Coordinates of C-alpha atoms (C1' of nucleotides) in Angstrom, one line a residue:
Chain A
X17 CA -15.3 -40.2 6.6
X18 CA -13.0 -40.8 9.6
X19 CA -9.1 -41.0 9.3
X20 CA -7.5 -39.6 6.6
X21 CA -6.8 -42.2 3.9
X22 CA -3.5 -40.7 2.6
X23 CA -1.6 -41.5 6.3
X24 CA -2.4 -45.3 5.9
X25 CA -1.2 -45.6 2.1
X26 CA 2.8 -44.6 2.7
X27 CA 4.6 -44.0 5.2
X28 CA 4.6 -39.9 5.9
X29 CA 6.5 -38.1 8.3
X30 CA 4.7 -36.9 11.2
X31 CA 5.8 -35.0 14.5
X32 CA 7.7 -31.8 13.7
X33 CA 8.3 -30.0 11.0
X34 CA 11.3 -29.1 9.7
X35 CA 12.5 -25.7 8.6
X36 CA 13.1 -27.3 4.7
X37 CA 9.6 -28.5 5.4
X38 CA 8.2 -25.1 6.3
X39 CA 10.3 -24.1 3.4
X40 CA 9.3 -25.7 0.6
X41 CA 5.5 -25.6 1.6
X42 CA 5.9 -21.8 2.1
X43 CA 7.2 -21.7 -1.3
X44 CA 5.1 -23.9 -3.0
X45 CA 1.7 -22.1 -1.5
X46 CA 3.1 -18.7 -2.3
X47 CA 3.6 -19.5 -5.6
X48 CA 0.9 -22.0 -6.8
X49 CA -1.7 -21.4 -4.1
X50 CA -2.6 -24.2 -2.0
X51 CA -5.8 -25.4 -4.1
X52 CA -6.6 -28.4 -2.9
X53 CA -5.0 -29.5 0.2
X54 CA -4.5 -33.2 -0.9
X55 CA -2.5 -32.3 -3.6
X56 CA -0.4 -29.9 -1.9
X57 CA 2.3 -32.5 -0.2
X58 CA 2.6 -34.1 -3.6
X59 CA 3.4 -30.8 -5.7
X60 CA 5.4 -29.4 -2.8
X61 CA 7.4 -32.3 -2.4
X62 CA 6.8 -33.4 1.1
X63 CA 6.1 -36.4 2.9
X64 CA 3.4 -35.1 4.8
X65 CA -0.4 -35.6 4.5
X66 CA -2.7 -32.8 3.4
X67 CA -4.2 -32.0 6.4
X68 CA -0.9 -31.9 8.3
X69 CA 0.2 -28.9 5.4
X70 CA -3.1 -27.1 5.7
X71 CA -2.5 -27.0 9.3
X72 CA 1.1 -26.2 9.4
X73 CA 0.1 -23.4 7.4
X74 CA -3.1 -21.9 9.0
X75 CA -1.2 -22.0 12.3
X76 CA 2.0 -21.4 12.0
X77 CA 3.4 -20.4 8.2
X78 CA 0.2 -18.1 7.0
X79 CA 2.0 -14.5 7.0
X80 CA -1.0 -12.7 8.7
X81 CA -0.5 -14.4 12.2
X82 CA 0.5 -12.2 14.8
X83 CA 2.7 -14.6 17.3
X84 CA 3.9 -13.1 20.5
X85 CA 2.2 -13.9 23.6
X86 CA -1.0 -12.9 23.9
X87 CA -2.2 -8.9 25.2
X88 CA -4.2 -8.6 28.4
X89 CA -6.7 -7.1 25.9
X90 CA -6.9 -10.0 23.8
X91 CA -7.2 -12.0 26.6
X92 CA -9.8 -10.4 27.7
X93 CA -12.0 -10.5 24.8
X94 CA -11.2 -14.3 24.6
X95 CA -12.9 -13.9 27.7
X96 CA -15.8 -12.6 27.1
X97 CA -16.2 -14.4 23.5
X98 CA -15.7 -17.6 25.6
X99 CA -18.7 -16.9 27.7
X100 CA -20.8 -16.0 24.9
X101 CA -19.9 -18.4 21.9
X102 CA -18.5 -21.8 24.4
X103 CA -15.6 -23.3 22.7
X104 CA -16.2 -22.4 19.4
X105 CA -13.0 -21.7 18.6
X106 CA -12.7 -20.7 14.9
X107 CA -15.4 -18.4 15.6
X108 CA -13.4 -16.7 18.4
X109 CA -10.3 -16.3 16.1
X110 CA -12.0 -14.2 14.1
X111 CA -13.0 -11.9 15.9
X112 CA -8.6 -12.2 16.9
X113 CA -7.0 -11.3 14.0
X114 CA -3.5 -12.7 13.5
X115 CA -4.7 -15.4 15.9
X116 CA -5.4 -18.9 15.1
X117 CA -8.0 -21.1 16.9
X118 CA -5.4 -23.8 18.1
X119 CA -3.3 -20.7 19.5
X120 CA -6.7 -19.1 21.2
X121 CA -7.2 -22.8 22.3
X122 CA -4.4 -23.5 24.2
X123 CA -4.5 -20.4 25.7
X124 CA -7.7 -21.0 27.3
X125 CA -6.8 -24.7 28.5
X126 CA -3.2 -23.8 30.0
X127 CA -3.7 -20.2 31.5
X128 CA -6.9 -18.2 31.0
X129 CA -9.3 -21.5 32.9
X130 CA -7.0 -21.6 35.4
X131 CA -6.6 -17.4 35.7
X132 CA -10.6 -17.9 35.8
X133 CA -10.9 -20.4 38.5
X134 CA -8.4 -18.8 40.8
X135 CA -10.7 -15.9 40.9
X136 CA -13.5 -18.0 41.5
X137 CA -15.1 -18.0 38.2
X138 CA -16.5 -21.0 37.0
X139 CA -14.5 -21.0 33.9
X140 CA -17.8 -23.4 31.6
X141 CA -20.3 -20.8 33.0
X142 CA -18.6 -17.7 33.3
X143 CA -20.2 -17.4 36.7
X144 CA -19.0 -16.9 39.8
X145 CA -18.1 -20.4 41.5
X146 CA -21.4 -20.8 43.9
X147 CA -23.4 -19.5 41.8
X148 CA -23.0 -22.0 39.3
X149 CA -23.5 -25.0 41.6
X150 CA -26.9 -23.0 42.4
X151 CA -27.9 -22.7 39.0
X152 CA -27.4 -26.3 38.5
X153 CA -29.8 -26.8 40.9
X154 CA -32.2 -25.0 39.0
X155 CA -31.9 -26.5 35.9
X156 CA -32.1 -29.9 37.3
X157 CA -35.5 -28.3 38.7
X158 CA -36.6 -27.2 35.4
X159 CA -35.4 -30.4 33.7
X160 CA -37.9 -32.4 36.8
X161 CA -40.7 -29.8 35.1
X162 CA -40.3 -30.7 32.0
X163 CA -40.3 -34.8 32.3
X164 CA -43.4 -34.6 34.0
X165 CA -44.8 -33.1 31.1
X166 CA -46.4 -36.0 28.2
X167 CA -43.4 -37.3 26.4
X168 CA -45.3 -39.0 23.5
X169 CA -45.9 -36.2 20.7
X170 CA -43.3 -34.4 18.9
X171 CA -44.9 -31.2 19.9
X172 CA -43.4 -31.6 23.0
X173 CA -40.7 -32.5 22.1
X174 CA -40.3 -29.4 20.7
X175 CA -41.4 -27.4 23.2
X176 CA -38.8 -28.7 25.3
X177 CA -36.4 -25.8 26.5
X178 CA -33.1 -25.4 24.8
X179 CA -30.1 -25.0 27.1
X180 CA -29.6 -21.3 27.4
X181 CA -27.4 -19.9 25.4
X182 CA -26.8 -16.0 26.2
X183 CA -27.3 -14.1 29.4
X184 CA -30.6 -12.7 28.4
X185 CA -31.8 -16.5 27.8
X186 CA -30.7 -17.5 31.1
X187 CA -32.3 -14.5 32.7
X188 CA -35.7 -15.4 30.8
X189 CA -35.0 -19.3 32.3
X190 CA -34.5 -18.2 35.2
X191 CA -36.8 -15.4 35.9
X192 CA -40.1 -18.0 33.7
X193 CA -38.9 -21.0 35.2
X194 CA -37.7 -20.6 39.0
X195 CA -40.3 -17.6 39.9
X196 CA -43.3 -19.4 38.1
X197 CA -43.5 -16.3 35.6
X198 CA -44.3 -15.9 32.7
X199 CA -42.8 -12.8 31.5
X200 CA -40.9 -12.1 28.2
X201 CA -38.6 -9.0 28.3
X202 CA -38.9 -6.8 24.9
X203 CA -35.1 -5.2 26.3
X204 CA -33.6 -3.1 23.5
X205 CA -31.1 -6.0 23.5
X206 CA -34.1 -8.2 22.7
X207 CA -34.7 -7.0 19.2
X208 CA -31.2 -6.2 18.8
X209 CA -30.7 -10.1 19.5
X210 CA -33.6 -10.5 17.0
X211 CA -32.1 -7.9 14.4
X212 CA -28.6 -10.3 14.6
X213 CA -30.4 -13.6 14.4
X214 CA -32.3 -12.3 11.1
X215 CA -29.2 -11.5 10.1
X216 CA -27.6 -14.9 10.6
X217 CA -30.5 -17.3 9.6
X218 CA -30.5 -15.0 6.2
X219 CA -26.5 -15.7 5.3
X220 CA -26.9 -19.5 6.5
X221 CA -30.3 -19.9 3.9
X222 CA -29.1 -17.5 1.6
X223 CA -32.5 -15.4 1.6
X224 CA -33.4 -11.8 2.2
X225 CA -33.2 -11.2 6.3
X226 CA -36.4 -11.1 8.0
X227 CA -36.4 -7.9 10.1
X228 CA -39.9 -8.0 11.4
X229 CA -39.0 -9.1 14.7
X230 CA -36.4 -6.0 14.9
X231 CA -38.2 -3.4 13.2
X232 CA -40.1 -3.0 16.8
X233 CA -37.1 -1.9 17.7
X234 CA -37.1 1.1 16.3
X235 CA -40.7 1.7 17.9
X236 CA -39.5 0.9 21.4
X237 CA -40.7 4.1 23.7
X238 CA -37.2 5.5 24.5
X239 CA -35.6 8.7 23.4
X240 CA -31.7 8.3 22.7
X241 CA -29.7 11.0 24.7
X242 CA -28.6 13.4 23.0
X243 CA -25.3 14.3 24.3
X244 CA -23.5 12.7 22.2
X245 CA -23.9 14.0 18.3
X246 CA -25.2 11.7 16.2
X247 CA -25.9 12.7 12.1
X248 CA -29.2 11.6 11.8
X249 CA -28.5 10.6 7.8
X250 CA -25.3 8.8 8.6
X251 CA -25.2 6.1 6.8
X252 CA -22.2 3.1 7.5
X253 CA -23.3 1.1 4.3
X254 CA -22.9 1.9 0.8
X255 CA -26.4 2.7 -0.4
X256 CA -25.8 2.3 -4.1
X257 CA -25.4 -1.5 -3.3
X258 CA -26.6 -3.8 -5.4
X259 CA -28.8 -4.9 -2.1
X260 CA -29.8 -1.2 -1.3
X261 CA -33.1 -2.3 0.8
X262 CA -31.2 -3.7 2.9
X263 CA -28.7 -1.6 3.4
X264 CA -30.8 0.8 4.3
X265 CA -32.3 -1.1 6.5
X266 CA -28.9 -1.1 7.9
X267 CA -28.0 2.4 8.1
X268 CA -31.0 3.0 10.1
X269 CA -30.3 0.5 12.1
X270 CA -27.0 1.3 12.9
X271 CA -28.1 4.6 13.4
X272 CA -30.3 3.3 16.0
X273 CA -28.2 1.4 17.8
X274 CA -24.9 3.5 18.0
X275 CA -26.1 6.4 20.4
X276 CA -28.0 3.9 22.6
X277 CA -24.6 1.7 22.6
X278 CA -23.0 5.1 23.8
X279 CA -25.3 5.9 26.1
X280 CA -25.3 2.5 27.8
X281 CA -29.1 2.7 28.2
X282 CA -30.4 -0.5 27.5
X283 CA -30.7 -3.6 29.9
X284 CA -33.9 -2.0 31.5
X285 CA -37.2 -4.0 30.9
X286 CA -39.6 -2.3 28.6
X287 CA -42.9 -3.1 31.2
X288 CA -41.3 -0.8 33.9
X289 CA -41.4 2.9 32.2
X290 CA -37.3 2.9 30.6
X291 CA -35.5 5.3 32.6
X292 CA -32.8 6.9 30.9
X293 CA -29.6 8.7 32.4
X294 CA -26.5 8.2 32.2
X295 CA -24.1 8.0 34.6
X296 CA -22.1 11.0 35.4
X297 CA -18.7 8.8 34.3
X298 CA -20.2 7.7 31.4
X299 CA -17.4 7.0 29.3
X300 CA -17.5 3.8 26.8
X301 CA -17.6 5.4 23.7
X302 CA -14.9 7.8 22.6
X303 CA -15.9 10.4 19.8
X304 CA -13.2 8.9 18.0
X305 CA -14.9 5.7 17.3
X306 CA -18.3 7.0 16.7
X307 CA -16.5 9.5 13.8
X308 CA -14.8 6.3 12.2
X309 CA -17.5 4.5 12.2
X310 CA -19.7 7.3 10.6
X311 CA -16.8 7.9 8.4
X312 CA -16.8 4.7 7.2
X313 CA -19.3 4.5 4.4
X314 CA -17.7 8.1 3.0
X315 CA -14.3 5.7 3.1
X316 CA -13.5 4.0 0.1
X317 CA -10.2 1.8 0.9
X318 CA -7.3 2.0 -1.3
X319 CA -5.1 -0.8 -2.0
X320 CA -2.1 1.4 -0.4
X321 CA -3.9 1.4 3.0
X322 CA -4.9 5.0 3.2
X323 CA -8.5 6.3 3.0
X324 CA -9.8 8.0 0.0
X325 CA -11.3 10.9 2.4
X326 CA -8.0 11.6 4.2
X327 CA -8.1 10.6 7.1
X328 CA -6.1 8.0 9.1
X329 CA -6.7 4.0 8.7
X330 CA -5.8 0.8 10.2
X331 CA -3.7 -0.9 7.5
X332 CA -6.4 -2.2 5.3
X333 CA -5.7 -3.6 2.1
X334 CA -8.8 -4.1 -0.3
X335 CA -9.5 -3.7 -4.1
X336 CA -9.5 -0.2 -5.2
X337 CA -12.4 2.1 -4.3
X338 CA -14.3 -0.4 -2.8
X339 CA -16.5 0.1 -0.4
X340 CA -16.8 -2.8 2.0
X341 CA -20.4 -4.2 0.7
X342 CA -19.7 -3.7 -2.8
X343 CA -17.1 -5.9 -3.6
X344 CA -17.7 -8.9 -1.5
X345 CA -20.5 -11.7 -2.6
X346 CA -22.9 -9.9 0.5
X347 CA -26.0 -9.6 -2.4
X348 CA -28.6 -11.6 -1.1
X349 CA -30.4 -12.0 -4.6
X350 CA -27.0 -13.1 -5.8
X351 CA -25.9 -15.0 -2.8
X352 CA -23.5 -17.4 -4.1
X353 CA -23.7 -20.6 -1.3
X354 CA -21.1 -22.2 -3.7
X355 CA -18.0 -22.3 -1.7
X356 CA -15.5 -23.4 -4.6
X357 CA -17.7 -20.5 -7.0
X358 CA -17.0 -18.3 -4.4
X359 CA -13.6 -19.1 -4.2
X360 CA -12.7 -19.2 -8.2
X361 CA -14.6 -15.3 -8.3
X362 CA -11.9 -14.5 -5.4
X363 CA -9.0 -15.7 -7.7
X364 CA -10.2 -14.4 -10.7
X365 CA -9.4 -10.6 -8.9
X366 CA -5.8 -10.0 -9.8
X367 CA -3.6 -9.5 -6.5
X368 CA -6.6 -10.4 -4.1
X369 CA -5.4 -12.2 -1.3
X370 CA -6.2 -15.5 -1.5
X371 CA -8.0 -15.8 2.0
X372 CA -9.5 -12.7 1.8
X373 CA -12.2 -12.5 4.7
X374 CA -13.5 -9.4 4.6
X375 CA -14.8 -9.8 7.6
X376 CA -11.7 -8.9 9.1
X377 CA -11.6 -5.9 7.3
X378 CA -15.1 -5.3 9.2
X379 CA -13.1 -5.0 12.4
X380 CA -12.8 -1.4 11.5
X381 CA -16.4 -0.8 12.3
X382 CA -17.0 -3.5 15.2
X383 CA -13.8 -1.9 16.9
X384 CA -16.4 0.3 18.2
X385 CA -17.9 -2.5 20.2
X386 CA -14.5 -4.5 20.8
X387 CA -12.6 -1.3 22.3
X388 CA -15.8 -0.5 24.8
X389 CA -15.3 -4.4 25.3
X390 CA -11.7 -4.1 26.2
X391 CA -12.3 -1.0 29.0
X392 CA -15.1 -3.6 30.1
X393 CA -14.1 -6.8 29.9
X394 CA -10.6 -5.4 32.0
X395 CA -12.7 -3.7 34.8
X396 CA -14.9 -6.8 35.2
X397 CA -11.7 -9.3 34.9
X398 CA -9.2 -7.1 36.6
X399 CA -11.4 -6.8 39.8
X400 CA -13.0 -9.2 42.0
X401 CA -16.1 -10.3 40.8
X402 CA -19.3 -9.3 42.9
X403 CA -20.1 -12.3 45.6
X404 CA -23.1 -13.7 44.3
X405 CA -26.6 -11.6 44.5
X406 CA -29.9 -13.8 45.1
X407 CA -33.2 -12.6 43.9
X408 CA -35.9 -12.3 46.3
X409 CA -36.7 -16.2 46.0
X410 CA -33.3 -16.8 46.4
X411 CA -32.2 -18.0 42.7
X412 CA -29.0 -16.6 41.9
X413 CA -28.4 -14.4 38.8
X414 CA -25.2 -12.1 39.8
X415 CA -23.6 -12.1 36.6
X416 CA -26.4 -11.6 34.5
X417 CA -28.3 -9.2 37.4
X418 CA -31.0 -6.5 36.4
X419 CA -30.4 -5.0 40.4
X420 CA -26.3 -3.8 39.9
X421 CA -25.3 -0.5 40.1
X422 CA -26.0 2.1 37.7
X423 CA -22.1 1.7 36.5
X424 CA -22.3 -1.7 36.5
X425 CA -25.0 -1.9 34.2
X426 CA -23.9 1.0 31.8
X427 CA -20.5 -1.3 31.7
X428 CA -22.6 -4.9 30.8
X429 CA -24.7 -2.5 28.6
X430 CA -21.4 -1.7 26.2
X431 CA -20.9 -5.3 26.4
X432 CA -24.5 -6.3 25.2
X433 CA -24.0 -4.3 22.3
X434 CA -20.7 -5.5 21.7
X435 CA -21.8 -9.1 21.7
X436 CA -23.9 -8.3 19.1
X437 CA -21.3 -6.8 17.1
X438 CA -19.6 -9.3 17.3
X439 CA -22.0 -11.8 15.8
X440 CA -22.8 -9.6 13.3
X441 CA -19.1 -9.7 12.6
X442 CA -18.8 -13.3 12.7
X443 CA -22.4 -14.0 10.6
X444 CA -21.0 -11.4 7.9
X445 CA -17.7 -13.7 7.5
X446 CA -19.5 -16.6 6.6
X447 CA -19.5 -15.0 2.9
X448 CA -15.6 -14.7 2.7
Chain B
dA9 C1' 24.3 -30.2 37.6
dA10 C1' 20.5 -33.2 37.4
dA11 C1' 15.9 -34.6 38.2
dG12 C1' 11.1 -33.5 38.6
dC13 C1' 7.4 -30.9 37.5
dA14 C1' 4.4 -27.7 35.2
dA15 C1' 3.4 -24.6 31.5
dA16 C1' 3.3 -23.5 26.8
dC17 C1' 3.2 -24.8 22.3
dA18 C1' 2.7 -27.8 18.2
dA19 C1' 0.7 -31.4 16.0
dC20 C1' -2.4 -35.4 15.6
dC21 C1' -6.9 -37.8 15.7
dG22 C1' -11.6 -38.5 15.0
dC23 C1' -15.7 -36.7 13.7
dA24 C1' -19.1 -34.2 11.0
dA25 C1' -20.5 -31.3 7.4
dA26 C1' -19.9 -29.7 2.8
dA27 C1' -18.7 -30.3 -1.8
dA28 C1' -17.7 -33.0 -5.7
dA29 C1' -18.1 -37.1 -8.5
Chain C
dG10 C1' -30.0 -39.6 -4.8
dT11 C1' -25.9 -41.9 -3.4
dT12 C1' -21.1 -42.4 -2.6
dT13 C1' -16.7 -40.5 -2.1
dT14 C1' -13.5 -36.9 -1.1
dT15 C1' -12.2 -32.8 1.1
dT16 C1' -12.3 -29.5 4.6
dG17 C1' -12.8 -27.6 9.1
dC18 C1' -13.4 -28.1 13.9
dG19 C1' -12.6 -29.3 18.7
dG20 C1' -10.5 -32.6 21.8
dT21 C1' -6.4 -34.7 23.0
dT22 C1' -1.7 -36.0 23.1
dG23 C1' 3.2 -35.3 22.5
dT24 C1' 7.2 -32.4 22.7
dT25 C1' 9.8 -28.6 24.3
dT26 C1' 11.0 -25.1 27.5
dG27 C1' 11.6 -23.1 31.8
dC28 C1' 11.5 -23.1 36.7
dT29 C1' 12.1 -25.2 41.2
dT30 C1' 14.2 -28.3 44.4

DNA sequence: AAAGCAAACAACCGCAAAAAA
DNA sequence: GTTTTTTGCGGTTGTTTGCTT
């Protein structure tokens, strides 16, 4: 479509807005909603193009945002989002609420790249400086491999690798392509990966989740630890959803995965025999968290805020006694792909915010995995990062290392799992 | 006090995808 | 099925602010 068509057919005021601007389009979407953008300078009376109101709005009038500079926390999550989602923006935001992607954007270009570099992280790879360079090498190998291989059948083609796109698919590059192996590595994070990844391909087709791949999981030869008390019925979804296969599915996943989240088992290949312990100063998960969490499906949220069970709440605003499946168009026989549907169901609730995401709401839950995240990403950011460690051919793999330190990897173990989170976070958005 | 510079912030532009006609 | 319109995203540029010389 290219340029918008509205700036060429009368002259419309651009640079900065006014406060009678802000004004009138505050009122205006208050009042009527903002519908369709378009429209929106006409009704309100401006002289402003619809996408210069929609963005006026989603990054600086919307009521939600937070302003203020920016936590060391939050900056730290950007972070780590950053190295595991690139520049995808919007999809960092959300996991930031009250923070818009222009706001998270410019952050990253004027301060956190440079904060990066200065400590000699390669602020594109998230590795350290040298190592990078190295790895470049490596890939340019692989990339030789793979053009002498016959071009002339789509096959191929397809068999081409993809540019690696998490840690673990680096590792597998790495470890298949520069040590001429050909090991896959069934890591708990594996099938977690594959348990997310069902997750996601089901909300973008709109079709039941495939959990094949992750129900191995659950068969893996490990024994959680049991220091930490886990209900074995808790359940974190509403059962009595209208999608209650797969919310089962769910519970005992999440069951699953919590106490091996806490115990920070995890990055250990399956083929050697998984050793388990944890280190003395284990500490990622607080009892706290776990109890909200298991709380949660007990929780139904009140429009006032406070918890139907009692107990204390982040300031949550929903329908009443909903609980956080049952309310939101997350039925997979029902799946509505329909945006606008979608969004004329969400105005037909009285008093439902008009942008509800409820995936925002689901930071209550995935605060599990963003506060171990914080205590993480601040320990790995806050000191110097390791010099760079060379496997025994010499290919460097520091940051994503199986050979660190028992704390080391109980700390990238939390994060693992919080990455994971915090796609599931992002994947369960995609229905707001 | 003024000039120069860099950082921070706000907004625009172009593109692509999704949705509607 | 095709065309048009709308929306959202990410890159980039422009403006403001604050600091240093």
């Amino acid at each position: 479509m290219g340029r918008h068509s509205c700036c060429y057919k009368q002259k419309l005021r651009k640079g900065l807005w006014s406060p009678e601007e802000d004004e009138k389009l505050m009122q205006h979407i208050t009042k009527y909603g903002h519908g369709c953008w378009s429209s929106v300078p006409k009704l309100a009376g401006l002289h402003r193009c619809g996408k210069s109101c929609r963005l006026r709005w989603i990054n600086y009038l919307r009521p939600d945002l937070k302003r203020g500079t920016f936590s060391q926390e939050e900056e730290n999550l950007i972070v780590e989002l950053h190295a595991v989602l690139g520049n995808r923006w919007s999809q960092i935001a959300v996991q930031l609420p009250g923070r818009t992607d222009n706001e998270i954007k410019n952050l990253w270009n004027s301060s956190l790249k440079k904060k990066l570099r200065q400590k000699g992280i390669d602020p594109n790879t998230h590795k350290p400086i040298s190592e990078a360079e190295n790895e470049e090498n490596c890939s340019a190998t692989i990339n030789e491999k793979a053009s002498e291989a016959p071009s002339d059948s789509k096959f191929v083609e397809a068999e081409k690798p993809k540019p690696p796109s998490s840690a673990m698919d680096r590792y597998l590059l790495i470890e298949n392509n520069c040590n001429n192996t050909k090991t896959s590595q069934p890591t708990h994070e594996f099938f977690l990966n594959k348990f997310v990844t069902s997750l996601e391909s089901s909300t973008s087709s709109c079709k039941p989740p495939d959990f094949s791949g992750y129900l191995n999981f659950q068969q893996l030869n490990y024994e959680p630890n049991t220091g930490l008390s886990m209900n074995p019925n808790a359940t974190f979804f509403n059962p009595n959803s209208k999608s209650s296969g797969m919310i089962s599915e769910l519970n005992s996943t999440m069951t699953t995965i919590l106490p091996s989240m806490s115990n920070s088992i995890l990055t250990t290949p399956i083929h050697i025999k998984p050793s388990i312990s944890i280190p003395s100063n284990n500490p990622p998960m607080s009892s706290y968290n776990i109890n909200r969490v298991q709380n949660w499906d007990a929780c139904t949220i009140s429009n006032n805020g406070s918890t139907s069970n009692g107990s204390s709440s982040s300031s949550i605003e929903m329908q009443n006694n909903c609980s956080f499946f049952e309310n939101n168009p997350f039925s997979w026989p029902q799946a509505n792909c329909g945006k606008r549907e979608r969004e004329s169901q969400i105005h037909s609730v009285e008093g439902q915010p008009e942008d509800f995401k409820w995936s925002e709401y689901l930071q209550t839950p995935f605060s599990v995995g963003t506060s171990i995240q914080n205590q993480t990403a601040q320990d790995i950011y806050n000191e110097t990062r390791p010099e760079t460690h060379f496997t025994t051919d010499g290919v460097s793999i520091s940051s994503i290392s199986w050979h660190q330190n028992q704390q080391q990897q109980s700390l990238q173990a939390s994060d693992v799992y919080s990455k994971h989170f915090q796609r599931l976070s992002t994947t369960f958005g995609q229905f707001s």
